[in-house]
mmCIF file of C-alpha atoms in Angstrom:
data_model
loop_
_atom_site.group_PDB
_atom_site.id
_atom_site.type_symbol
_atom_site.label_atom_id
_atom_site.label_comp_id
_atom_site.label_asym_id
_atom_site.label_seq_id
_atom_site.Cartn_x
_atom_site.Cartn_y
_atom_site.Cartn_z
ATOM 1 C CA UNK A 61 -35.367 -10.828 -4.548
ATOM 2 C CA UNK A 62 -34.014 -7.127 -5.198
ATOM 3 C CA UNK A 63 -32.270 -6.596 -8.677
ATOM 4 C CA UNK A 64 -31.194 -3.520 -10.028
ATOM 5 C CA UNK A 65 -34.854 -2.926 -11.873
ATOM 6 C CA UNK A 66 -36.749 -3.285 -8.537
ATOM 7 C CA UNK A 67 -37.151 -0.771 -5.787
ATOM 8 C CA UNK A 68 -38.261 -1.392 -2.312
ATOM 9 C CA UNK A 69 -40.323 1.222 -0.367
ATOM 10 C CA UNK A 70 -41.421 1.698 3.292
ATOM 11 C CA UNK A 71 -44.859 1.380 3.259
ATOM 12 C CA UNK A 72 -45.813 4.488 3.984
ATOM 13 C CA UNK A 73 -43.450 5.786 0.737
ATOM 14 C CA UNK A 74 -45.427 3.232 -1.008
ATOM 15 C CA UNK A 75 -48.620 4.704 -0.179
ATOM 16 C CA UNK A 76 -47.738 8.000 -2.090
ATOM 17 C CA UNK A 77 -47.916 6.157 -5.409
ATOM 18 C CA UNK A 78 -50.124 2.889 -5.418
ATOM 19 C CA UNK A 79 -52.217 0.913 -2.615
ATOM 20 C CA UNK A 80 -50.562 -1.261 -0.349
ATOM 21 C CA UNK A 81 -52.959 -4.173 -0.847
ATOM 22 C CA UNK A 82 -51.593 -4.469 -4.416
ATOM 23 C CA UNK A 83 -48.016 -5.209 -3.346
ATOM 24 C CA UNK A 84 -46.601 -4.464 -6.502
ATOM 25 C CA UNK A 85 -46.602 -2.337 -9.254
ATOM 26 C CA UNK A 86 -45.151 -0.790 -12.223
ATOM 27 C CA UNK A 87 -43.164 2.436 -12.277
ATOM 28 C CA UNK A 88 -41.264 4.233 -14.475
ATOM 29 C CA UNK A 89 -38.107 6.478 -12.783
ATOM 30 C CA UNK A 90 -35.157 8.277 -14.609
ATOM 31 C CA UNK A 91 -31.504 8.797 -12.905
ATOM 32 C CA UNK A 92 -30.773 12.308 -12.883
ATOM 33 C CA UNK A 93 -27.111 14.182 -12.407
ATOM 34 C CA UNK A 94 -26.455 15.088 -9.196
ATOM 35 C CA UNK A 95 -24.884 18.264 -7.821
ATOM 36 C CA UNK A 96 -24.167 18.075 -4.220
ATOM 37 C CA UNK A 97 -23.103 20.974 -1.946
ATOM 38 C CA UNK A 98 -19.335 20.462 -1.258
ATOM 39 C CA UNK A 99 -16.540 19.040 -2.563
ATOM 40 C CA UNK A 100 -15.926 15.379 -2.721
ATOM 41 C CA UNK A 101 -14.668 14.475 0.592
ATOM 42 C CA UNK A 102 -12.347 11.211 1.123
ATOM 43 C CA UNK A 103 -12.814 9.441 4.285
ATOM 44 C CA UNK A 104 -10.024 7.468 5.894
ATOM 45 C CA UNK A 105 -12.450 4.288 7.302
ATOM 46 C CA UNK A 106 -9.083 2.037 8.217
ATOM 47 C CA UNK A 107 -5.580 1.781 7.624
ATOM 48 C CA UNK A 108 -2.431 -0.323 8.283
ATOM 49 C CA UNK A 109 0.646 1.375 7.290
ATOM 50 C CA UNK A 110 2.627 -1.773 7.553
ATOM 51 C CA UNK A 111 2.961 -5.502 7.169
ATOM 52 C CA UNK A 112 2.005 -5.235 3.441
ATOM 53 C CA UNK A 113 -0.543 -2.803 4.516
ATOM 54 C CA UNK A 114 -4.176 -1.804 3.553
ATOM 55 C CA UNK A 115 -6.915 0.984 3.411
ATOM 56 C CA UNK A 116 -10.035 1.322 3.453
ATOM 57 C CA UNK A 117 -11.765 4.919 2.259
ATOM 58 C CA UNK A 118 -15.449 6.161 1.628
ATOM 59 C CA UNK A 119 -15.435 8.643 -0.999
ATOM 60 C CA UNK A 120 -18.356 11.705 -0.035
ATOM 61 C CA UNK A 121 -20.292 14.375 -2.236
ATOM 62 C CA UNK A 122 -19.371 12.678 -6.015
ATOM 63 C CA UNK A 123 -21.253 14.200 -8.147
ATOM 64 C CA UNK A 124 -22.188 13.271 -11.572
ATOM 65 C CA UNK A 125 -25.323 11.033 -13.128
ATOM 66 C CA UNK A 126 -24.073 7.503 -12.313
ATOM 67 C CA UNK A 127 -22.641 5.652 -9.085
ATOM 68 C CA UNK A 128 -18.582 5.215 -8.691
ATOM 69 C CA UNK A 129 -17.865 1.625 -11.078
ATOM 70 C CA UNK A 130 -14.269 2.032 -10.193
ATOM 71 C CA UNK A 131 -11.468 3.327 -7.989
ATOM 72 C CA UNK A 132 -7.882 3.613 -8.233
ATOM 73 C CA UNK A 133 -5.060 4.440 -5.683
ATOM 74 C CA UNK A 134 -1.006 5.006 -6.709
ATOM 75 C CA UNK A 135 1.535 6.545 -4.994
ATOM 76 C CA UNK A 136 1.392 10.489 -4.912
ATOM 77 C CA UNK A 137 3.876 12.027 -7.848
ATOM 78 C CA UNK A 138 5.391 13.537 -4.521
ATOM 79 C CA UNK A 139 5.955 10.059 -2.537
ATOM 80 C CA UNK A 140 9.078 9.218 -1.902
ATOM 81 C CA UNK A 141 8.771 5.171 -1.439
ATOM 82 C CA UNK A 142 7.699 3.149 -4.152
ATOM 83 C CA UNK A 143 3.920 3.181 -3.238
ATOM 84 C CA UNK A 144 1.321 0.645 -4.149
ATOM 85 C CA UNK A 145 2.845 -2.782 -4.766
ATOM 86 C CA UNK A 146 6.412 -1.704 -5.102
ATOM 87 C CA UNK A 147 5.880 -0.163 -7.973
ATOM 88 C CA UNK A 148 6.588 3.873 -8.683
ATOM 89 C CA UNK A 149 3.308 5.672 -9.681
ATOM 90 C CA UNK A 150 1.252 2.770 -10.818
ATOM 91 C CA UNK A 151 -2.491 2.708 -10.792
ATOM 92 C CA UNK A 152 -3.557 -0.286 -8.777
ATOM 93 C CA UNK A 153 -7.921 -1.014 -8.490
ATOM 94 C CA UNK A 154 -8.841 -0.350 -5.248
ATOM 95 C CA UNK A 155 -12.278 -3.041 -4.149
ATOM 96 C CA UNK A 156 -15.695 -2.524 -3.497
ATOM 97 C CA UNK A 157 -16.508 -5.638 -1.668
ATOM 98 C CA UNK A 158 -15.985 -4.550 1.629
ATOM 99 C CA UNK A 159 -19.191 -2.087 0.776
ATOM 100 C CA UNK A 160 -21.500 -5.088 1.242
ATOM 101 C CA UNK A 161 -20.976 -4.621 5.172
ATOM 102 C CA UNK A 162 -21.400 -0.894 4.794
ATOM 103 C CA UNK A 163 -23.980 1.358 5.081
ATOM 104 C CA UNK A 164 -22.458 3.411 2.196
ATOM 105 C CA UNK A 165 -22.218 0.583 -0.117
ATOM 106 C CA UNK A 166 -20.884 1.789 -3.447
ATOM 107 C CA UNK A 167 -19.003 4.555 -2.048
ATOM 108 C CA UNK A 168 -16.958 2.354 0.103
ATOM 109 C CA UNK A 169 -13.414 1.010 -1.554
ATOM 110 C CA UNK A 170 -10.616 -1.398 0.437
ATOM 111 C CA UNK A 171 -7.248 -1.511 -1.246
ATOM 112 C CA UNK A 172 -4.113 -3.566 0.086
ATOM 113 C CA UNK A 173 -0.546 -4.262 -0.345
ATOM 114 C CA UNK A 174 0.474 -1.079 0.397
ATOM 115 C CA UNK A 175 4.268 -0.184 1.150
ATOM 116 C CA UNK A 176 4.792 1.535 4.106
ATOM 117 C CA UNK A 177 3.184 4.872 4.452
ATOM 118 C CA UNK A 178 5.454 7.254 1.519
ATOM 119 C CA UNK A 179 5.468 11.038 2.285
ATOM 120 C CA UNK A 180 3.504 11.800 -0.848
ATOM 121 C CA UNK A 181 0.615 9.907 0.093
ATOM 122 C CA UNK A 182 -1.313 8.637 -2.438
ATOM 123 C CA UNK A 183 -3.229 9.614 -5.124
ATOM 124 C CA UNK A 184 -7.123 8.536 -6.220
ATOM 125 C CA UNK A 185 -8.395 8.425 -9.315
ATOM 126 C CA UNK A 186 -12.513 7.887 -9.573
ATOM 127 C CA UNK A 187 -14.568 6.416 -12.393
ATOM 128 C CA UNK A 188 -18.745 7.117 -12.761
ATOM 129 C CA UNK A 189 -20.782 4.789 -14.284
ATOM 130 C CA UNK A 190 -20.875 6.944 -17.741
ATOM 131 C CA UNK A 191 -17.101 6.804 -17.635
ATOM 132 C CA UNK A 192 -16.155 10.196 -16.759
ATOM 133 C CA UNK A 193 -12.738 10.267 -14.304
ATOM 134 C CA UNK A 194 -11.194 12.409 -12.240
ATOM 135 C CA UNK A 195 -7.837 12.373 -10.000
ATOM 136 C CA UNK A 196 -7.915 13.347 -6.560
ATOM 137 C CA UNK A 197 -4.426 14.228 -5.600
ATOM 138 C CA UNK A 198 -3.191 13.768 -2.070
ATOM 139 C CA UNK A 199 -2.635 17.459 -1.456
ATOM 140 C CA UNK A 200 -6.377 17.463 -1.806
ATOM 141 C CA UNK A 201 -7.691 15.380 1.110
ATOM 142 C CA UNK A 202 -4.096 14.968 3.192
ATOM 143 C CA UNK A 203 -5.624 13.666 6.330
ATOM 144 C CA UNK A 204 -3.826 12.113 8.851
ATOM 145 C CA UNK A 205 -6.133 9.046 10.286
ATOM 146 C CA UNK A 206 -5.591 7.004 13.315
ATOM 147 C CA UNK A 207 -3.998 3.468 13.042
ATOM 148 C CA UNK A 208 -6.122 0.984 13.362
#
């Protein structure tokens, strides 16, 4: 099994630190902060504008010393329809569990019952594992993805 205190190599990684015949062996590593080179970039994976809609987004480039615990979507402060769930400007959790069938799991988030597209957009707000928040406004990332 693979918990969050094990780590699996390639065996040639492996061979850097301890003898392959042993199997396995005892390490000690530290998380540090990361700083990556460009600004945190939202990707549009999927979307459905309509029919109680939905999104999915991969969020790029977060920097900070722990992964993304939590991510929240609301209708941008500029949309003009009610947003996420009918409701003006309320913070709704977006999901992770799509990230299992991901390559990017953990930076993956699905979110649905969406009202139809409003011209605002919408607006993101990120946790870290120590935390720490910010907001990601729609005027930030406005993209304009393809309907799927």
């Amino acid at each position: 099994s693979c918990n969050a205190t094990r780590i699996n190599l390639f065996a040639l990684a492996f061979q850097e630190i301890g003898r392959i015949k042993f199997g396995t062996i005892a390490v000690e590593y530290r998380q540090v902060a990361c700083k990556p080179p460009d600004n945190i970039e939202v990707r549009v994976d999927a979307r459905r504008p309509i029919d109680g809609g939905y999104l999915r987004l991969t969020l790029r480039n977060v920097a900070g010393d722990g992964g993304l615990t939590a991510v929240d979507i609301r209708g941008s402060a500029n949309a003009s329809a009610a947003g996420v769930d009918g409701v003006a400007n309320a913070w709704q959790p977006m999901v992770n569990g799509y990230a299992a069938t991901n390559a990017n799991a953990g930076a993956a988030w699905e979110a649905s019952r969406l009202q139809p597209d409003p011209a605002g957009g919408f607006d993101l707000r990120a946790t870290n594992a120590v935390g720490e928040t910010i907001i990601i406004s729609h005027d930030t990332y406005c993209t304009a993805p393809a309907d799927t």
